[in-house]
Amino acid sequence: MKNQLSKQRILVIGGSKYLGLAIAKEASEAGAEVVIGARNLEQASQAAGKLSFASAIQIDITDESTIASAAAKLGHVDHVVITASAHHNVPVKDLDHAKIITAFEAKVIGPMLLAKHFAPIMPPTGSILLFSGVAAWTPSAGYTVMGVTNGAVAFLASQLAKELAPIRVNAISPGITDSGTWNSLGEQGKKEWLESIAGSSLVGRAGTAADIADTALWLLNAGNITGETIHVEGGARYA
């Protein structure tokens, strides 16, 4: 994929860690100018410093003023990738109103407002890439907020694709992925967890960060695909 994104500017919101960072690294290796957007500017700057041609900008996806400010400062972007999320994984009896709102702000409301401010500074060949997740298609007790917000992302992709055309809008729906989020389990704990996940996948393994980053770069370049949600979860919906 070397030079596949040459002379293109890609904003990766949530690009300072996990899947966002994996996408930022692969985009940089493909020749893109990467801008890492995050609420923590210092963390974003540290991540950008590890890439060949990258910078950082402060964006809080739940704060429209920071979105508008970033759009005005950047002036032009070719693609926007949004990996932000705010989990509230509890049983329905323990739901907290404010945390439900924050979850929707991160996954749905924030991306809508980002489209509002960034679509005007994007070229007709540009694209927005959202992130859904397998929880939307595999209901599980304690994950109602995650399932509903991720499901809403799929609808958001098709709605925005229609309204923002010819700018393309797509979504990726990952399954359980070794993105770094499970490192807190310790090496052995993570190994056992990912091995247990393999049994609920038709391909017999958990996902990798490379699986997601490769799909993201493909979608950024797939000029005839829009309004789609691409499932990268080894068939976990059908297992």
XYZ file of C-alpha atoms in Angstrom:
239
model
C 0.000 0.000 0.000
C 3.034 2.288 -0.235
C 2.122 5.760 -1.568
C -1.513 4.658 -2.004
C -2.603 7.775 -0.126
C 0.121 10.118 -1.311
C -0.706 13.842 -0.992
C -3.906 13.129 0.932
C -4.626 14.481 4.400
C -6.371 12.070 6.761
C -7.772 13.046 10.140
C -7.968 10.110 12.542
C -10.067 10.940 15.589
C -9.036 8.608 18.373
C -5.756 8.047 16.555
C -3.546 8.244 19.614
C -4.168 4.632 20.684
C -5.567 1.216 19.836
C -7.296 0.814 16.461
C -7.070 4.515 15.705
C -3.302 4.460 16.077
C -3.017 1.324 13.929
C -4.963 3.075 11.165
C -2.886 6.243 11.538
C 0.349 4.244 11.223
C -0.805 2.368 8.125
C -2.098 5.558 6.509
C 1.244 7.231 7.170
C 3.078 4.297 5.615
C 0.770 4.647 2.597
C 2.028 8.200 2.064
C -0.742 10.202 3.725
C -0.351 13.295 5.825
C -1.948 12.128 9.048
C -3.568 14.398 11.597
C -4.266 12.698 14.909
C -7.253 14.150 16.705
C -7.845 13.445 20.370
C -9.218 15.049 23.516
C -5.749 14.776 25.086
C -3.516 16.901 22.836
C -0.316 15.780 24.548
C -1.124 12.126 23.930
C -2.035 12.891 20.313
C 1.239 14.782 19.824
C 3.260 11.892 21.210
C 1.578 9.484 18.804
C 2.072 11.843 15.857
C 5.748 12.163 16.725
C 6.214 8.458 15.998
C 4.942 8.798 12.417
C 6.823 10.094 9.405
C 4.519 12.939 8.379
C 1.925 13.664 11.039
C 0.592 16.307 13.373
C -1.884 16.514 16.225
C -4.995 18.539 16.913
C -7.306 18.743 19.908
C -10.803 17.377 19.237
C -13.360 16.203 21.753
C -16.042 14.424 19.722
C -18.585 15.270 22.450
C -17.821 19.025 22.235
C -18.980 20.732 19.038
C -16.846 23.810 19.652
C -13.650 21.739 19.404
C -14.909 20.115 16.192
C -15.649 23.497 14.619
C -12.302 24.882 15.769
C -10.387 21.931 14.301
C -12.181 22.240 10.947
C -11.366 25.955 10.768
C -7.743 25.338 11.683
C -7.171 22.490 9.224
C -8.995 24.142 6.328
C -8.901 20.975 4.198
C -8.966 17.224 4.750
C -9.479 14.387 2.287
C -10.701 11.729 4.697
C -11.914 11.533 8.282
C -11.783 8.360 10.398
C -13.676 8.320 13.713
C -12.848 5.564 16.206
C -14.068 7.328 19.359
C -16.362 5.549 21.805
C -17.659 5.895 25.360
C -18.704 2.563 26.818
C -21.513 2.116 29.322
C -21.729 -1.658 29.609
C -24.064 -2.379 32.515
C -27.358 -4.221 33.003
C -30.449 -2.200 32.104
C -31.345 -1.888 35.801
C -28.085 -0.009 36.380
C -28.261 2.388 33.435
C -27.196 5.977 34.041
C -28.872 8.663 31.920
C -25.806 10.861 31.570
C -23.583 7.946 30.542
C -26.123 6.813 27.933
C -26.061 10.312 26.445
C -22.257 10.330 26.407
C -22.220 6.978 24.601
C -24.519 8.373 21.906
C -22.490 11.576 21.692
C -19.322 9.601 20.983
C -20.787 7.214 18.418
C -23.661 9.076 16.785
C -24.163 12.737 17.714
C -20.481 13.667 17.534
C -19.998 12.147 14.069
C -23.117 14.000 12.859
C -21.658 17.300 14.055
C -18.305 16.400 12.589
C -19.994 15.880 9.215
C -21.629 19.296 9.651
C -18.287 21.071 10.045
C -15.939 18.920 7.961
C -17.971 18.081 4.849
C -17.635 21.705 3.635
C -13.835 21.430 3.700
C -13.631 18.030 1.990
C -13.267 17.362 -1.754
C -15.910 15.435 -3.738
C -13.556 12.443 -3.653
C -13.321 12.535 0.139
C -14.774 10.097 2.638
C -15.819 9.675 6.242
C -15.244 6.357 7.977
C -17.273 5.518 11.076
C -16.929 2.649 13.531
C -19.769 0.337 14.502
C -19.271 -3.050 16.205
C -20.458 -6.638 16.343
C -22.437 -5.986 19.560
C -25.166 -4.473 17.389
C -25.783 -7.831 15.687
C -25.179 -10.165 18.631
C -27.365 -8.945 21.521
C -25.983 -9.747 24.950
C -27.144 -8.886 28.469
C -25.259 -5.916 29.853
C -24.364 -4.522 26.426
C -27.592 -2.820 25.396
C -26.070 0.671 25.105
C -23.131 -0.607 23.077
C -25.412 -2.650 20.828
C -27.843 0.186 20.154
C -25.180 2.851 19.550
C -23.234 0.572 17.227
C -26.405 -0.303 15.363
C -27.195 3.385 14.982
C -23.803 3.914 13.347
C -24.762 1.608 10.478
C -27.870 3.685 9.803
C -25.869 6.897 10.180
C -23.437 5.771 7.476
C -26.220 5.253 4.948
C -28.021 8.480 5.852
C -24.864 10.607 5.640
C -23.812 8.888 2.413
C -27.073 10.046 0.840
C -26.941 13.616 2.115
C -23.215 14.291 1.684
C -22.827 12.640 -1.746
C -20.502 12.491 -3.594
C -18.466 12.436 -0.376
C -18.515 8.777 0.651
C -19.495 7.572 4.117
C -18.929 4.010 5.311
C -18.532 2.123 8.579
C -16.436 -0.761 9.837
C -17.952 -3.187 12.342
C -15.163 -5.080 14.127
C -15.560 -8.108 16.321
C -13.320 -8.864 19.309
C -9.946 -7.545 18.189
C -6.449 -7.631 19.688
C -6.097 -3.859 19.479
C -4.318 -3.275 22.782
C -7.472 -2.800 24.836
C -7.077 -6.266 26.351
C -3.483 -5.761 27.520
C -4.777 -4.927 30.984
C -5.590 -8.632 31.392
C -1.881 -9.465 31.411
C -0.113 -11.554 28.790
C -1.549 -14.909 29.876
C -4.990 -13.511 30.601
C -5.182 -11.862 27.194
C -3.959 -15.016 25.465
C -6.670 -17.121 27.151
C -9.364 -14.531 26.403
C -8.512 -14.269 22.708
C -8.305 -18.058 22.432
C -11.793 -18.328 23.921
C -13.045 -15.833 21.341
C -11.681 -18.005 18.536
C -14.426 -20.516 19.293
C -17.121 -17.960 18.451
C -15.587 -17.083 15.107
C -16.069 -18.950 11.858
C -12.427 -18.331 10.939
C -11.157 -19.691 14.245
C -9.357 -16.632 15.580
C -9.851 -13.195 17.075
C -9.262 -10.134 14.956
C -6.033 -8.174 14.755
C -5.380 -4.460 14.503
C -3.960 -5.112 11.027
C -7.301 -6.620 9.941
C -9.023 -3.349 10.783
C -6.310 -1.016 9.480
C -6.169 -2.864 6.151
C -9.944 -2.612 5.793
C -9.886 1.079 6.680
C -7.310 1.893 4.006
C -9.211 -0.172 1.457
C -12.396 1.804 2.180
C -10.605 5.143 1.976
C -9.584 4.204 -1.560
C -12.749 2.335 -2.606
C -14.244 5.104 -4.708
C -17.418 3.212 -5.635
C -18.425 2.099 -2.127
C -20.579 4.290 0.087
C -23.315 3.893 2.665
C -22.016 0.453 3.643
C -21.077 -1.229 6.907
C -18.225 -3.694 6.438
C -18.149 -6.513 8.988
C -14.652 -7.552 10.045
C -15.405 -10.152 12.716
C -14.696 -13.537 11.189
C -18.378 -14.347 10.833
C -19.057 -13.946 14.552
C -22.633 -12.874 13.708
C -23.309 -16.376 12.401
C -21.284 -18.529 14.791
